[in-house]
Short mmCIF file of N, CA and C in Angstrom, two decimals:
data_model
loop_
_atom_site.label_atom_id
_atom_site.label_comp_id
_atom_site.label_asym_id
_atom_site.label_seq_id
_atom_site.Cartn_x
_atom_site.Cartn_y
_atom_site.Cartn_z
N UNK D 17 0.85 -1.17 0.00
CA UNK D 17 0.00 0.00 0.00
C UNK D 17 0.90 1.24 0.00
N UNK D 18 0.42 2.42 -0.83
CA UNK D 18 1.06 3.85 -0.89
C UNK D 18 0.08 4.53 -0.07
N UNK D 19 0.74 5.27 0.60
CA UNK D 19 0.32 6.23 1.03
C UNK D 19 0.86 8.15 0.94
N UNK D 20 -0.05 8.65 0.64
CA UNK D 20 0.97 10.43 -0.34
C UNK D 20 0.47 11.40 0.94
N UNK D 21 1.79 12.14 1.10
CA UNK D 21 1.31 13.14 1.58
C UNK D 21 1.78 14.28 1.16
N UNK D 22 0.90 15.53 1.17
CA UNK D 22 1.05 16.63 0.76
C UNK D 22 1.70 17.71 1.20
N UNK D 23 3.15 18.30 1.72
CA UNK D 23 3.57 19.31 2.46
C UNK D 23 4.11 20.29 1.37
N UNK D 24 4.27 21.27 2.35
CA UNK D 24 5.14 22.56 1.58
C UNK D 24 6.41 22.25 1.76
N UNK D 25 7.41 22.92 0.31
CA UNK D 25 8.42 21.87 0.26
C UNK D 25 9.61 23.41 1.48
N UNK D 26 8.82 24.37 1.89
CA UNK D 26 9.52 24.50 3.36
C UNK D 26 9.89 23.98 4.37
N UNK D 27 8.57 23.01 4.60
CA UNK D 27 9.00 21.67 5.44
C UNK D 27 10.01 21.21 5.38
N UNK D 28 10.21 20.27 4.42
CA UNK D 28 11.57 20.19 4.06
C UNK D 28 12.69 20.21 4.18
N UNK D 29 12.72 21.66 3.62
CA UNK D 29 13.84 22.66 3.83
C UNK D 29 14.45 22.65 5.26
N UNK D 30 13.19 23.40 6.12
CA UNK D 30 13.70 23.26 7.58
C UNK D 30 14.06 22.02 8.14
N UNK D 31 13.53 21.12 7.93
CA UNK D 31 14.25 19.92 8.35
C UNK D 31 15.31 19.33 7.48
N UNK D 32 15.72 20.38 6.73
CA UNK D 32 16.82 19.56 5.79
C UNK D 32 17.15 17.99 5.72
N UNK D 33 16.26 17.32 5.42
CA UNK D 33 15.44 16.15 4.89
C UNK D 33 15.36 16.05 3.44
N UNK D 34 15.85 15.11 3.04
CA UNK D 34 15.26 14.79 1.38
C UNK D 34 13.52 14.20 1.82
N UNK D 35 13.10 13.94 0.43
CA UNK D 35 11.61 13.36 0.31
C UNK D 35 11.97 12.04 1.20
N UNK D 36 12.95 11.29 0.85
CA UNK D 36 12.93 10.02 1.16
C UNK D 36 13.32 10.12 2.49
N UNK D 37 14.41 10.42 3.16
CA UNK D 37 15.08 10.90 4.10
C UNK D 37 13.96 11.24 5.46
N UNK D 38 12.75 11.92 4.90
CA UNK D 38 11.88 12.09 5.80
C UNK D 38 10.64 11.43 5.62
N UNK D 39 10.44 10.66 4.61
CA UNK D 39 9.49 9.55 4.92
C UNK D 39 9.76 8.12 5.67
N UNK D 40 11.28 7.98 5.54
CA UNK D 40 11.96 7.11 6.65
C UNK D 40 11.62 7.31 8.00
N UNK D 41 12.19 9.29 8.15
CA UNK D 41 11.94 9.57 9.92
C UNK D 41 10.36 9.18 10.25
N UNK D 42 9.15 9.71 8.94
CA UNK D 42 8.07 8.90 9.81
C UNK D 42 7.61 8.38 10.27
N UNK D 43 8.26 7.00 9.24
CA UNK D 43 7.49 5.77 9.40
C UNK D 43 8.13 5.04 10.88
N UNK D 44 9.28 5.57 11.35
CA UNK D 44 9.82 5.18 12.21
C UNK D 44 9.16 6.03 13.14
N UNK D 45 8.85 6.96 13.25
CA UNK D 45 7.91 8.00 14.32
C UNK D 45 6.70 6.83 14.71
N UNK D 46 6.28 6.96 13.45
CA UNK D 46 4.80 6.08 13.59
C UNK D 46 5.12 4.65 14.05
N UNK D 47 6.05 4.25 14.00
CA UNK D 47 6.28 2.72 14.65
C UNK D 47 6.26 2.61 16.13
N UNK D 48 7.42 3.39 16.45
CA UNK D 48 7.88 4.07 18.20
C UNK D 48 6.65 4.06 18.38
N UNK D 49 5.68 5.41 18.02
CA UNK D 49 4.35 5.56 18.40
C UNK D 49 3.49 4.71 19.15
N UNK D 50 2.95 3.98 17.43
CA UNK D 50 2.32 3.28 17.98
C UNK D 50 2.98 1.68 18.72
N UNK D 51 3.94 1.56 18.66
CA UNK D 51 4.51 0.32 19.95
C UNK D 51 4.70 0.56 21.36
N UNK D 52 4.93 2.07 21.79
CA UNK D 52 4.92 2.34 22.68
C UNK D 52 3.43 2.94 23.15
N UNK D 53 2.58 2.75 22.42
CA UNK D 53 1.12 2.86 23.05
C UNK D 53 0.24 1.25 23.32
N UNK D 54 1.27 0.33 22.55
CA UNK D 54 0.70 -1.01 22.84
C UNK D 54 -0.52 -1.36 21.71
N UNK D 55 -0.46 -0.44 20.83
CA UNK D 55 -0.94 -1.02 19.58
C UNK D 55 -0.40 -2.01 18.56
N UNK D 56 0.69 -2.01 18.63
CA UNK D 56 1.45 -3.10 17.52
C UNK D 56 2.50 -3.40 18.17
N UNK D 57 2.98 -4.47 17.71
CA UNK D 57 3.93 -5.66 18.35
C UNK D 57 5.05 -4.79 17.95
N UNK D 58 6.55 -5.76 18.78
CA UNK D 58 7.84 -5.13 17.87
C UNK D 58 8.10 -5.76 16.58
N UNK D 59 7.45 -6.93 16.64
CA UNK D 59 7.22 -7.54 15.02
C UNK D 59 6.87 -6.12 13.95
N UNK D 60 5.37 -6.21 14.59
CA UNK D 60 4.93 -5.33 13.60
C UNK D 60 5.16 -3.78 13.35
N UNK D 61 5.51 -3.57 14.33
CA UNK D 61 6.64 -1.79 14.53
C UNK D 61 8.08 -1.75 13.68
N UNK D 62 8.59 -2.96 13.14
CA UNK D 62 9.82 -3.12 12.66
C UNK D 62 9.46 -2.89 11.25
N UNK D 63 8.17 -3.68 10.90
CA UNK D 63 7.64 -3.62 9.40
C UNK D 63 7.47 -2.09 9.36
N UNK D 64 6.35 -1.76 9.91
CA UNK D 64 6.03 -0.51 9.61
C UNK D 64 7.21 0.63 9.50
N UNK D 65 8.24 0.15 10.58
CA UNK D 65 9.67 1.31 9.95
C UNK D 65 10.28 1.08 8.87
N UNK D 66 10.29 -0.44 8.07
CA UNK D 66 10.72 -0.62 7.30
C UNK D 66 12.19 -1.47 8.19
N UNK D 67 12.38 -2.06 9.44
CA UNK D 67 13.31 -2.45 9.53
C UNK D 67 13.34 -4.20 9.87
N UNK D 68 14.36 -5.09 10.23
CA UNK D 68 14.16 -6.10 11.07
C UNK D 68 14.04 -6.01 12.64
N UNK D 69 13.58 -6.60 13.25
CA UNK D 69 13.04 -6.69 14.39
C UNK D 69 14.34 -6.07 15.28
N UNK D 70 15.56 -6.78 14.98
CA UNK D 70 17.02 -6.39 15.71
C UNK D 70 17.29 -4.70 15.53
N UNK D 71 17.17 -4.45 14.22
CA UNK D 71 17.31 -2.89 14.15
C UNK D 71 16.33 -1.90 14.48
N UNK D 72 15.07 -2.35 14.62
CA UNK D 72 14.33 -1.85 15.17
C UNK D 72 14.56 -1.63 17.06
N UNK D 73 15.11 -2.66 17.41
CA UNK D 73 15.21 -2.78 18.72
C UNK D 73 16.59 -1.54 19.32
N UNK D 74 17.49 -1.93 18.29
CA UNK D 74 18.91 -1.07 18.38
C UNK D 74 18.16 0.68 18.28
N UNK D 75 17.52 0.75 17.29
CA UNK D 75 16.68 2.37 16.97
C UNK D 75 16.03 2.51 18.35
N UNK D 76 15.19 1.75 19.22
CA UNK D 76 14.81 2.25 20.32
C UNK D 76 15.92 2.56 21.47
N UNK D 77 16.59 2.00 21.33
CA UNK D 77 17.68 1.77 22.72
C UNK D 77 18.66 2.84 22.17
N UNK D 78 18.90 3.54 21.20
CA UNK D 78 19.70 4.71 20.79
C UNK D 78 18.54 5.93 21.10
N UNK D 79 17.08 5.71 20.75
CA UNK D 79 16.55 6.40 20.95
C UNK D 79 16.25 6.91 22.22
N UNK D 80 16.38 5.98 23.34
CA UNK D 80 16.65 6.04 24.96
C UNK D 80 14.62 5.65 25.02
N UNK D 81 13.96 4.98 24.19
CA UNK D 81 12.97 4.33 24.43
C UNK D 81 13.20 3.00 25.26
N UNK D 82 11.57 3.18 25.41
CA UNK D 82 11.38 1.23 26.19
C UNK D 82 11.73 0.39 24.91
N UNK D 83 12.27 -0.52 25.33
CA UNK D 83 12.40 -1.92 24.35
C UNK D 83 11.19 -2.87 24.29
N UNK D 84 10.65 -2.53 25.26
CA UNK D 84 9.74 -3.77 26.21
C UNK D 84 8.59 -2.52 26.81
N UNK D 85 7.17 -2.68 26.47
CA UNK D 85 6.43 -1.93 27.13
C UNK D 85 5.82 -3.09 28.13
N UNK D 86 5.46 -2.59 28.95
CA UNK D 86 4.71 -3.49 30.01
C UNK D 86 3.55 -2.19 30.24
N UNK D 87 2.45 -3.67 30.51
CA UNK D 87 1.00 -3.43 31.15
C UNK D 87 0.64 -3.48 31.95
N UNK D 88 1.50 -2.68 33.65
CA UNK D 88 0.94 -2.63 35.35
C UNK D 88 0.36 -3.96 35.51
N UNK D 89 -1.12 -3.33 34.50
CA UNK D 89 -2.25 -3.82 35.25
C UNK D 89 -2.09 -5.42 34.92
N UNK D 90 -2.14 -5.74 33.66
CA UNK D 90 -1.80 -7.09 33.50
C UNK D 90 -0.66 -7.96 33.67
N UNK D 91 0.47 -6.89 34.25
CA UNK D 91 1.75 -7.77 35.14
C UNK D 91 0.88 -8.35 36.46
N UNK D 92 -0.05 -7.37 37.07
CA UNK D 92 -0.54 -7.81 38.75
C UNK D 92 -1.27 -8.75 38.16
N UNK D 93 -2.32 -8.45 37.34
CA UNK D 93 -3.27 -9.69 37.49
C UNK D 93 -2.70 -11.19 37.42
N UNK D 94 -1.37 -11.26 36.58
CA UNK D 94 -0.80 -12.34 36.71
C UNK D 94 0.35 -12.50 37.99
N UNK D 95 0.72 -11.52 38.66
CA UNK D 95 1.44 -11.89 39.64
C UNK D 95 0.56 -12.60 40.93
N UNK D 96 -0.92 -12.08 40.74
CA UNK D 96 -2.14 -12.33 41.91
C UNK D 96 -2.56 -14.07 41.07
N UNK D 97 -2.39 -14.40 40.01
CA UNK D 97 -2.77 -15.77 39.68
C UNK D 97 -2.03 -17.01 40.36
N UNK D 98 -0.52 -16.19 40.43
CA UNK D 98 0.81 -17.24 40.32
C UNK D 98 0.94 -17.38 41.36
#
């Protein structure tokens, strides 16, 4: 799937970014994003940056992100099972 988006090519500029250059930084925005909201796996956060799972992992840990999100609530409910 393509997806287009439309900016002023000031954008750009200020981010001194090529086209490609900054559709990379997105898709990797949008991965972080949504993995660190617990919408998509690191499987599927690696695709969406366009990377393998390992470089995806290395991009968070340079990025000073979680590697690993955890869910409080569903760590207790299983610590109260065990």
């Amino acid at each position: 799937m393509e997806i287009t988006m439309k900016l002023d090519e000031d954008v750009l500029s200020a981010l001194r970014r090529s086209p490609n250059e900054f559709a990379c930084e997105m898709r990797l925005a949008a991965a972080i994003h949504w993995y660190e909201r617990g919408d998509i796996s690191q499987e599927k956060a690696a695709q969406v940056a366009g990377l393998n799972r390992t470089d995806f992992l290395l991009v968070l840990a340079r990025e000073g992100d979680d590697a690993f999100v955890v869910d409080f609530a569903d760590l207790e409910r299983e610590l109260q099972r065990g």
